[in-house]
XYZ file of C-alpha atoms in Angstrom:
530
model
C 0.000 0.000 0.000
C 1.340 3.336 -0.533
C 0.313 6.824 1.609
C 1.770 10.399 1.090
C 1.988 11.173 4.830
C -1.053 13.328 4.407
C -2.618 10.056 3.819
C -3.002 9.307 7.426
C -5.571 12.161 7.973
C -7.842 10.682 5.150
C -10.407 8.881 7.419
C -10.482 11.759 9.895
C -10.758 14.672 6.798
C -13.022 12.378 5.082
C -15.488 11.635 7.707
C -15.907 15.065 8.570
C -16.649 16.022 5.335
C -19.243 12.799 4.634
C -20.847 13.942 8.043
C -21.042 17.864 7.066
C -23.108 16.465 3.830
C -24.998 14.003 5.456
C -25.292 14.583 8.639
C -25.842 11.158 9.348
C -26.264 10.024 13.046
C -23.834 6.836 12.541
C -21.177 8.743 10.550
C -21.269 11.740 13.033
C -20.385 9.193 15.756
C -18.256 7.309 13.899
C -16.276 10.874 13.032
C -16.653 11.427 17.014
C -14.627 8.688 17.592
C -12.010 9.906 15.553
C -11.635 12.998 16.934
C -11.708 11.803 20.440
C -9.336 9.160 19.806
C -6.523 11.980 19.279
C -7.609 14.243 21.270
C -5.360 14.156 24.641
C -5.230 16.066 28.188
C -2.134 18.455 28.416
C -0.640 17.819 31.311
C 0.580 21.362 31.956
C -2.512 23.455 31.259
C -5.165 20.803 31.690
C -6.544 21.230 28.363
C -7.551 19.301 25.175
C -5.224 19.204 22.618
C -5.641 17.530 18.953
C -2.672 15.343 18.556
C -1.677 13.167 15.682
C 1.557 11.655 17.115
C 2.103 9.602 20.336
C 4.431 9.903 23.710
C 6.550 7.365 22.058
C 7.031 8.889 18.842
C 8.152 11.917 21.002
C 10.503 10.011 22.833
C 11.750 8.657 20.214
C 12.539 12.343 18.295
C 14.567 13.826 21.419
C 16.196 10.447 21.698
C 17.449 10.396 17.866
C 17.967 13.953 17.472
C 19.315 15.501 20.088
C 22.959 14.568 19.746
C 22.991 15.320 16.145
C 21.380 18.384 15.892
C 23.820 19.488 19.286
C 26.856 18.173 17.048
C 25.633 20.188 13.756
C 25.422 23.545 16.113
C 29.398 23.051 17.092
C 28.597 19.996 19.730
C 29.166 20.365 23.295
C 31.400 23.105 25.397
C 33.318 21.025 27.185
C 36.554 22.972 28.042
C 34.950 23.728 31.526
C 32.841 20.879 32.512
C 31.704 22.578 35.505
C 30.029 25.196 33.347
C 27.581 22.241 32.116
C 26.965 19.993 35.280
C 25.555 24.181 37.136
C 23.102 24.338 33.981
C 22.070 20.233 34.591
C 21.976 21.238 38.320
C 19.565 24.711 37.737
C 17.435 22.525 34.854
C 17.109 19.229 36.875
C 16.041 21.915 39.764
C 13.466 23.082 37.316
C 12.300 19.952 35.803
C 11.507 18.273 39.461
C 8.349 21.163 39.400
C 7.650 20.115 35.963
C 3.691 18.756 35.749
C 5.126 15.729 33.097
C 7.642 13.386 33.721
C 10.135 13.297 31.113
C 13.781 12.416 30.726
C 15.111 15.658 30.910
C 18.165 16.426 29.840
C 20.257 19.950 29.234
C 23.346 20.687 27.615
C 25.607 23.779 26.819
C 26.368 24.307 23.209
C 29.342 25.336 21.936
C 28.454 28.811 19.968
C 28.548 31.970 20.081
C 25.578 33.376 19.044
C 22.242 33.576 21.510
C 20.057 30.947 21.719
C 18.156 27.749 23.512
C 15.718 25.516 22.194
C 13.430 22.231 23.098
C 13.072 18.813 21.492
C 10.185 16.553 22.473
C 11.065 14.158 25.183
C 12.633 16.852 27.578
C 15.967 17.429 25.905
C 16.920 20.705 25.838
C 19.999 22.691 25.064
C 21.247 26.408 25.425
C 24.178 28.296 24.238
C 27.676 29.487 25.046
C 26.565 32.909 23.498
C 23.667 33.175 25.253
C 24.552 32.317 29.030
C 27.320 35.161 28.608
C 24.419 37.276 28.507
C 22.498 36.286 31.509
C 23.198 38.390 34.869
C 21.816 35.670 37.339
C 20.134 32.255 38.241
C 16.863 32.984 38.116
C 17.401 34.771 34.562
C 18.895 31.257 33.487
C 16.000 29.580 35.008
C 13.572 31.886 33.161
C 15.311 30.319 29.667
C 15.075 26.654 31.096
C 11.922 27.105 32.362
C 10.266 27.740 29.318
C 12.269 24.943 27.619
C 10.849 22.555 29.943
C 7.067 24.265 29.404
C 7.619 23.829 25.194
C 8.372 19.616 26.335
C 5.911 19.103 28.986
C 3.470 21.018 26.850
C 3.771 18.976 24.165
C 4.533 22.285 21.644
C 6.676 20.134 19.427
C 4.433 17.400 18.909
C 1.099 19.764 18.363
C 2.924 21.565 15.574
C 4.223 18.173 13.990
C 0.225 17.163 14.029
C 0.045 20.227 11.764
C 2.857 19.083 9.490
C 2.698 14.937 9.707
C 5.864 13.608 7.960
C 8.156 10.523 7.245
C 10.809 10.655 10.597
C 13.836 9.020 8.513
C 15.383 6.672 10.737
C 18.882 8.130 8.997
C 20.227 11.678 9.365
C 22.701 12.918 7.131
C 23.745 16.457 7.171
C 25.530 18.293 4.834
C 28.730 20.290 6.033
C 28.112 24.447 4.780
C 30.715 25.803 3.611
C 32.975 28.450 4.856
C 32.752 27.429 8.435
C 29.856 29.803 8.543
C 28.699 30.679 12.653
C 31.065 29.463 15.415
C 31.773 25.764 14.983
C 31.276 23.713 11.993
C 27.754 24.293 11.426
C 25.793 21.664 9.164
C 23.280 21.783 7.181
C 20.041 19.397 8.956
C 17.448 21.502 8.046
C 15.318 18.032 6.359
C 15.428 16.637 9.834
C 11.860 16.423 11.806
C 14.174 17.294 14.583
C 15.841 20.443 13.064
C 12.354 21.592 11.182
C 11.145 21.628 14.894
C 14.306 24.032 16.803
C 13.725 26.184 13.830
C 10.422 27.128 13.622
C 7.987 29.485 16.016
C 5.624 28.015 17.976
C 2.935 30.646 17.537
C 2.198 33.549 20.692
C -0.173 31.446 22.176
C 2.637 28.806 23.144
C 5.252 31.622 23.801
C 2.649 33.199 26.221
C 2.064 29.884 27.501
C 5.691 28.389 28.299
C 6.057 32.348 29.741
C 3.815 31.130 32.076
C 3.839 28.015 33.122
C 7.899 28.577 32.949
C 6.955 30.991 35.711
C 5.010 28.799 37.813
C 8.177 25.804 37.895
C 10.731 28.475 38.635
C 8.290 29.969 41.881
C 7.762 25.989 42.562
C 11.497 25.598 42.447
C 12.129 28.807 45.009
C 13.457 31.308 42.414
C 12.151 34.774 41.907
C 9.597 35.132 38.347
C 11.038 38.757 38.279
C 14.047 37.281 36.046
C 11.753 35.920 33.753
C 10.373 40.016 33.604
C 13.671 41.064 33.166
C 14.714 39.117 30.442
C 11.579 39.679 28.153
C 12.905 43.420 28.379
C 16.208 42.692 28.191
C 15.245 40.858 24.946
C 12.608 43.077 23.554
C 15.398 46.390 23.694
C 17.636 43.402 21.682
C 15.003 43.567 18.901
C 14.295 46.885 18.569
C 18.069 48.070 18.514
C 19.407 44.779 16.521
C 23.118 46.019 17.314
C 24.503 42.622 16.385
C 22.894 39.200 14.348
C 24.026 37.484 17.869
C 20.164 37.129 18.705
C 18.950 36.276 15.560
C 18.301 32.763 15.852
C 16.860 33.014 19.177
C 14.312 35.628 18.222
C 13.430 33.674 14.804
C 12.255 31.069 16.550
C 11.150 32.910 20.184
C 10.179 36.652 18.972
C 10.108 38.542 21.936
C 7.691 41.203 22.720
C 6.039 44.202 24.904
C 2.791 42.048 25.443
C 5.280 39.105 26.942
C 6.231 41.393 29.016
C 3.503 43.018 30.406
C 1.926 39.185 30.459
C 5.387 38.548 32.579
C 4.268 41.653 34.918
C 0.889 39.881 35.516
C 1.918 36.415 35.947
C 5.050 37.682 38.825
C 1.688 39.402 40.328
C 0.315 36.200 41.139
C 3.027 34.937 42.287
C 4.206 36.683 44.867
C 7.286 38.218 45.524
C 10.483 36.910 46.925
C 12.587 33.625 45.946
C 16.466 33.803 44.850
C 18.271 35.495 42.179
C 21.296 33.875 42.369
C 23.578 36.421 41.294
C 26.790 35.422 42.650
C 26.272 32.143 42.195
C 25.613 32.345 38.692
C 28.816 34.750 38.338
C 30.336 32.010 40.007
C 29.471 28.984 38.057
C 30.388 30.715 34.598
C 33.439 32.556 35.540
C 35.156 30.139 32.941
C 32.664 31.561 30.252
C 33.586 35.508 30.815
C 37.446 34.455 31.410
C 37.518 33.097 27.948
C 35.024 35.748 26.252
C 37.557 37.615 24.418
C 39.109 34.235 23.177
C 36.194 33.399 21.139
C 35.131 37.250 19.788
C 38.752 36.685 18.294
C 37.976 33.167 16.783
C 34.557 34.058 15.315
C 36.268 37.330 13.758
C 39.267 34.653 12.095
C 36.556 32.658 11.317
C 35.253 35.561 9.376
C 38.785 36.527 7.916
C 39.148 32.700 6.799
C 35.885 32.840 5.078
C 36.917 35.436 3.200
C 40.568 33.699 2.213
C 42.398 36.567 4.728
C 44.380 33.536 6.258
C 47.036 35.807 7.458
C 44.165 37.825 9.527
C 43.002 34.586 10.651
C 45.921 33.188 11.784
C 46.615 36.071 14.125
C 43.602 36.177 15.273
C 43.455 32.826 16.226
C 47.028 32.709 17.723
C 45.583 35.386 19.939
C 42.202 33.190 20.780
C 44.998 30.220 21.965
C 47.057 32.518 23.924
C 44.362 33.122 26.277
C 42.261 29.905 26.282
C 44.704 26.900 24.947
C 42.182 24.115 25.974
C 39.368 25.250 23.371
C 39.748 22.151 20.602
C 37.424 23.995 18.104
C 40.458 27.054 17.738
C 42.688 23.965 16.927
C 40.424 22.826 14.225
C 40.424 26.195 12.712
C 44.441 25.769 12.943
C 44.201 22.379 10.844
C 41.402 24.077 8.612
C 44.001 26.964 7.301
C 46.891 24.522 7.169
C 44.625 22.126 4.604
C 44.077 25.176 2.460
C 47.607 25.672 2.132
C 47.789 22.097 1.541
C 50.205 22.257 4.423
C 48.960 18.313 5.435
C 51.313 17.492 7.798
C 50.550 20.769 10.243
C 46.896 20.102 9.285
C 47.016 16.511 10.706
C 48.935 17.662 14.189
C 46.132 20.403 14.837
C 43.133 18.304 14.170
C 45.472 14.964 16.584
C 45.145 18.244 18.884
C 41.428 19.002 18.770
C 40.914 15.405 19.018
C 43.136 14.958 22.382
C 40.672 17.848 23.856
C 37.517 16.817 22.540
C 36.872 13.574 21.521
C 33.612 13.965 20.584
C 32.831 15.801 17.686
C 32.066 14.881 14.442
C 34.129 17.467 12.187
C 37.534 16.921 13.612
C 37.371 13.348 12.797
C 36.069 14.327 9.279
C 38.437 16.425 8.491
C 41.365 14.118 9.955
C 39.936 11.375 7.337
C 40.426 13.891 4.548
C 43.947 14.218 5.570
C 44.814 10.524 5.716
C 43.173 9.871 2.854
C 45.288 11.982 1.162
C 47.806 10.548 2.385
C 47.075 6.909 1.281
C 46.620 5.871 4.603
C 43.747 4.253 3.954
C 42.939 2.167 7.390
C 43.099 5.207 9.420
C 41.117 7.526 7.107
C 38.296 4.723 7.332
C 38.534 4.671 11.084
C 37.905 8.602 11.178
C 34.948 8.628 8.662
C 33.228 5.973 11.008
C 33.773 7.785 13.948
C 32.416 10.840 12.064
C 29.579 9.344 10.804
C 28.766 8.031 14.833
C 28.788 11.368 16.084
C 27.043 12.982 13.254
C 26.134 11.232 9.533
C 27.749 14.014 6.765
C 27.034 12.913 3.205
C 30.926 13.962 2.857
C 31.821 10.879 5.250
C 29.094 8.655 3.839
C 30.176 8.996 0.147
C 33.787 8.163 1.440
C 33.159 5.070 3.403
C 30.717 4.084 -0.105
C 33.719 4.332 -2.140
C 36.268 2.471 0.101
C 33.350 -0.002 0.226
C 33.062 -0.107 -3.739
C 37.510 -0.426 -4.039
C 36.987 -3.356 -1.817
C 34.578 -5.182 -3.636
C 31.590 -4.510 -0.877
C 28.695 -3.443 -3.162
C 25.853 -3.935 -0.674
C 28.101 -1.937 1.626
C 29.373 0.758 -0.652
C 25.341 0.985 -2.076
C 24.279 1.563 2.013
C 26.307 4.811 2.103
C 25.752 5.824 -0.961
C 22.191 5.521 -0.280
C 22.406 7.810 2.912
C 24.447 10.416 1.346
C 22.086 10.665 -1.256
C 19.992 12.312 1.351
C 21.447 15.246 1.393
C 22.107 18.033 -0.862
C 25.606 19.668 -2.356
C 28.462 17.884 -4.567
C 28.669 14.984 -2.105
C 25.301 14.122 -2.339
C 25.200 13.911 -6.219
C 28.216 11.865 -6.392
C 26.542 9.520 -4.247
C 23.390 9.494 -6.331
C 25.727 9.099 -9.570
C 27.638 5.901 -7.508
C 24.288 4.782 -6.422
C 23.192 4.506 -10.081
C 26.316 3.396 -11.606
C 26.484 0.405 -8.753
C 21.933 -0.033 -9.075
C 20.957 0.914 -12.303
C 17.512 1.914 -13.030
C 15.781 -0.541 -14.776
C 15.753 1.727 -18.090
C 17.929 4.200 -18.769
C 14.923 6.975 -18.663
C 13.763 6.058 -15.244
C 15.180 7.759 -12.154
C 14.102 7.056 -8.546
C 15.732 7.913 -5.746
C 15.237 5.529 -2.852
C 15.266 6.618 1.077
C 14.006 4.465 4.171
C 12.886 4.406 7.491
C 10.457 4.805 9.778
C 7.596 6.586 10.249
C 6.037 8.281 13.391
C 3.925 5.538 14.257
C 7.299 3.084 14.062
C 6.450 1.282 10.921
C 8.934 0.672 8.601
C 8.554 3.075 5.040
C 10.183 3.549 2.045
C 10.083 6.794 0.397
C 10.470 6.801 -3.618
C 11.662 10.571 -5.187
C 11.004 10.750 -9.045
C 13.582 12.629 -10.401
C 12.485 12.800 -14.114
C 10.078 15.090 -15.861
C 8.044 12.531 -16.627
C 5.267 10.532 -14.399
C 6.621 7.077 -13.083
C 4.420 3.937 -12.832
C 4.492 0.402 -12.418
C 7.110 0.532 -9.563
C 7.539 -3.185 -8.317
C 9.724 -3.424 -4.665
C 11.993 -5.953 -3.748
C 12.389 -5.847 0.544
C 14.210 -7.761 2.630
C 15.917 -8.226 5.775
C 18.976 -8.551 4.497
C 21.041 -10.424 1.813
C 19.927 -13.948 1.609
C 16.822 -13.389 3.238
C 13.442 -13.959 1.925
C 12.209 -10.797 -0.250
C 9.118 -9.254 -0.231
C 7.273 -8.035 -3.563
C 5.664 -4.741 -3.329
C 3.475 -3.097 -5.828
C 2.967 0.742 -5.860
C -0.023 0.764 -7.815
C -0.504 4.789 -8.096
C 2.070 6.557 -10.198
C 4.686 9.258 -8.804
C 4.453 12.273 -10.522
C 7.371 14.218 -11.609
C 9.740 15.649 -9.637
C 7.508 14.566 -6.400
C 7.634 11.406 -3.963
C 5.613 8.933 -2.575
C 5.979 6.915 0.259
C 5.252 2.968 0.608
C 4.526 2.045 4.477
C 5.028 -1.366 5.117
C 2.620 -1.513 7.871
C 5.947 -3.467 9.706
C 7.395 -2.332 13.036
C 10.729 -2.521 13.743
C 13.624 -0.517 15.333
C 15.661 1.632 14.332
C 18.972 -0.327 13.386
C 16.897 -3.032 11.882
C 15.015 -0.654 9.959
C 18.651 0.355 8.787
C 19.651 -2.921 7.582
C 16.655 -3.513 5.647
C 17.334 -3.913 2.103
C 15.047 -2.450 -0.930
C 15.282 -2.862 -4.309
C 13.255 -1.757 -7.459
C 12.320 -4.792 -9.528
C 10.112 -2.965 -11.850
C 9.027 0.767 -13.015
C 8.237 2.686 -16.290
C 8.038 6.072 -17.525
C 5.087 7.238 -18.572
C 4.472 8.882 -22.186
């Protein structure tokens, strides 16, 4: 059988509209049903909300997700580990007043520019750049608080009802060029994940994490009036817009007057009094404002090195080491302007470096592969594209590890990567599709489908089927299987797939993620049609 997403609100849509005509006492209660049937209590406000996706499927999201998306936004700060463990400590304070029980978790991330931001499932993350602008505790509890609010709430998931869509059980991200932001930012914007961080919830849900943000940090014994100042701090931001520092943080959290004066009302209610934590919070990131200078210098010679001034760079960035040595990412940079000047030797000793401080991010073990494959060592360049692809999948690493795979005779292998880094988008990403084809050829030289699995929200297993002619393709026959050597499966897609467009074929099957991963599909069948 084969569903566009949209598919799966057919038999609600449709009975609405058959009752609306009708008005038929059976079909009215049989539309009641439902309606009811996804209709849930929200734990926080007590209300009735229309959902389309389940507390597993949430789960399921922050679990997936969150390290990637944290590793595409420049990963963890790690060079002070105590910064991290105060921001667990003032979350986990939070989330104990939270009205849902989730597996919170919080984690610093390693950029300079302002923002925080919720997955569903209670993992949340804020940034470098943004607790450097904080003046207290309860300021910081303010942010986390209406982090926790957007989870508990159940924000992510009521905006994914509005915009149901194939979760692919792979990520793969494609590196930007330039080394655009602070870290090596990547490109995951496809990601159910990513589409969620990004986008606004709407001013009712702003209002109401304000809130109910509010109410946890009053719970927890800190004063709402940070949560006052902050909305003011962050509405003057706006207005003036002296610096692009906020931008992602107001894109997807646009501050206003009315949150503030609905800030005013709500610190009415509650009562004055509770903790600030100013010292403390000067305290716990002391490391943070130590360092500050260090990385204004490395996102300026990021910003010469972008725009080929190496020598700018490079004393910029000898200035960033000087005063914090421990920071791996200023290494990285290091073995980034030594590659350009093809320099591979110094390249390879800064990224050992960034490695030895932090081993565990995805681009320094990328960019070490590059090196030793350049250098014919072969081995260790596979080693570092695996470890790569662990921390975060790159098409860059994926279409490596296909070739190596294709040298050494490992088609199924070689067409597994190919097939994930055909997910992506740049250079990488149509070599793979050109391997991918050379390696499976279409069954006639006119038809082109590009093939992606995975699994859907309800934890079947899909396939989704991209035509990438100009013509209409029909006919397509599936071959699936768990593997090579196991019994295949013979699917038909019996409606066509129009040009340029997708459709996608749900199995109906459950299954996890890795053995969704090592599922096997192959088209047996298709034709263009005249």
């Amino acid at each position: 059988m084969i569903h566009s997403m949209a598919k799966l609100l057919e038999p609600v849509t449709a009975g609405l509209a058959a009752a609306r005509r009708l008005r038929r006492p059976g079909m009215m209660s049989l539309v009641s049903v439902l309606l009811l049937s996804a209709c849930v209590q929200n734990p926080v406000t007590g209300k009735k909300d229309f959902l389309l996706v389940s507390e597993d499927w949430e789960l399921q999201v922050g679990a997936q997700q969150y390290l990637p998306l944290r590793q595409a936004q420049g990963g963890d700060y790690v060079v002070d580990p105590g910064v991290e463990a105060y921001v667990q400590s003032v979350g986990q304070r939070l989330a104990a007043q939270s009205d849902r029980k989730l597996p919170y978790e919080f984690h610093v991330i390693n950029d300079s520019s302002a923002n925080a931001w919720a997955l569903p499932g209670g993992k949340i993350s804020i940034n470098r750049g943004l607790l450097v602008q904080l003046q207290n505790e309860s300021e910081l509890a303010a942010v986390l608080g209406h982090e926790i609010v957007h989870a508990a709430a159940k924000h992510g998931a009521r905006g994914q009802t509005r915009g149901i869509g194939l979760q692919l059980g792979v990520l793969t991200a494609t590196v930007l060029g330039g080394r655009e932001g602070y870290g090596q930012q990547a490109q995951v914007l496809s990601s159910v994940g990513a589409q969620l961080i990004n986008s606004q919830y709407g001013q009712g849900a702003e209002l109401e994490a304000d809130r109910y943000g509010m109410t946890y940090m009053d719970r927890a014994g800190y004063d709402p009036q940070g949560a006052v100042e902050l909305q003011r701090t962050f509405v003057k931001l706006s207005e003036g817009r002296p610096t692009d520092a906020f931008s992602r943080l107001f894109a997807s959290h646009p501050p206003s007057e009315k949150r503030v004066q609905q800030n005013m009302a709500t610190a009415r209610t509650l009562g004055q009094g509770g903790d600030l934590g100013e010292r403390e919070y000067q305290a716990a990131i002391a490391p943070l404002m130590r360092s500050r200078k260090a990385y204004e210098a490395f996102d300026k010679a990021q910003l010469a090195f972008q725009k080929k001034d190496t020598a700018s760079a490079t004393k910029l960035l000898r200035a960033a080491i000087r005063i914090e040595p421990r920071e791996a990412h200023f290494h990285s940079l290091a073995g980034d302007i030594a590659l350009s000047q093809k320099n591979l030797s110094s390249a390879k000793r800064s990224f050992d470096k960034a490695i030895s401080l932090n081993d565990e991010f995805y681009y320094y073990y990328l960019q070490r592969g590059r090196i030793n494959e350049l250098q014919n060592n072969a081995r260790a360049a596979q080693a570092d594209y695996a470890n790569s692809v662990k921390l975060l999948p790159t098409s860059a690493a994926q279409l490596s590890l296909g070739q190596y795979a294709e040298r050494a005779g490992k088609e199924d292998v070689a067409k597994r990567y190919y097939a994930m880094a055909a997910q992506a988008q740049g250079a990488d990403a149509d070599k793979a599709r050109a391997a991918l084809m050379k390696l499976d050829p279409p069954v006639t030289q006119q038809t082109r489908l590009l093939v992606r699995q995975g699994l859907t929200s309800r934890g079947t297993f899909a396939v989704e089927l991209i035509n990438q002619t100009s013509r209409n393709i029909a006919g397509v026959q599936l071959g699936i299987s768990a593997g090579e050597g196991t019994p295949q499966q013979v699917m038909m897609v019996r409606q066509a797939i129009p040009a340029g467009q997708s459709r996608v074929v749900d199995t109906g099957r459950r299954l996890t993620r890795p053995q969704s991963e090592r599922m096997l599909v192959r088209i047996l069948d298709a034709r263009i049609q005249r």
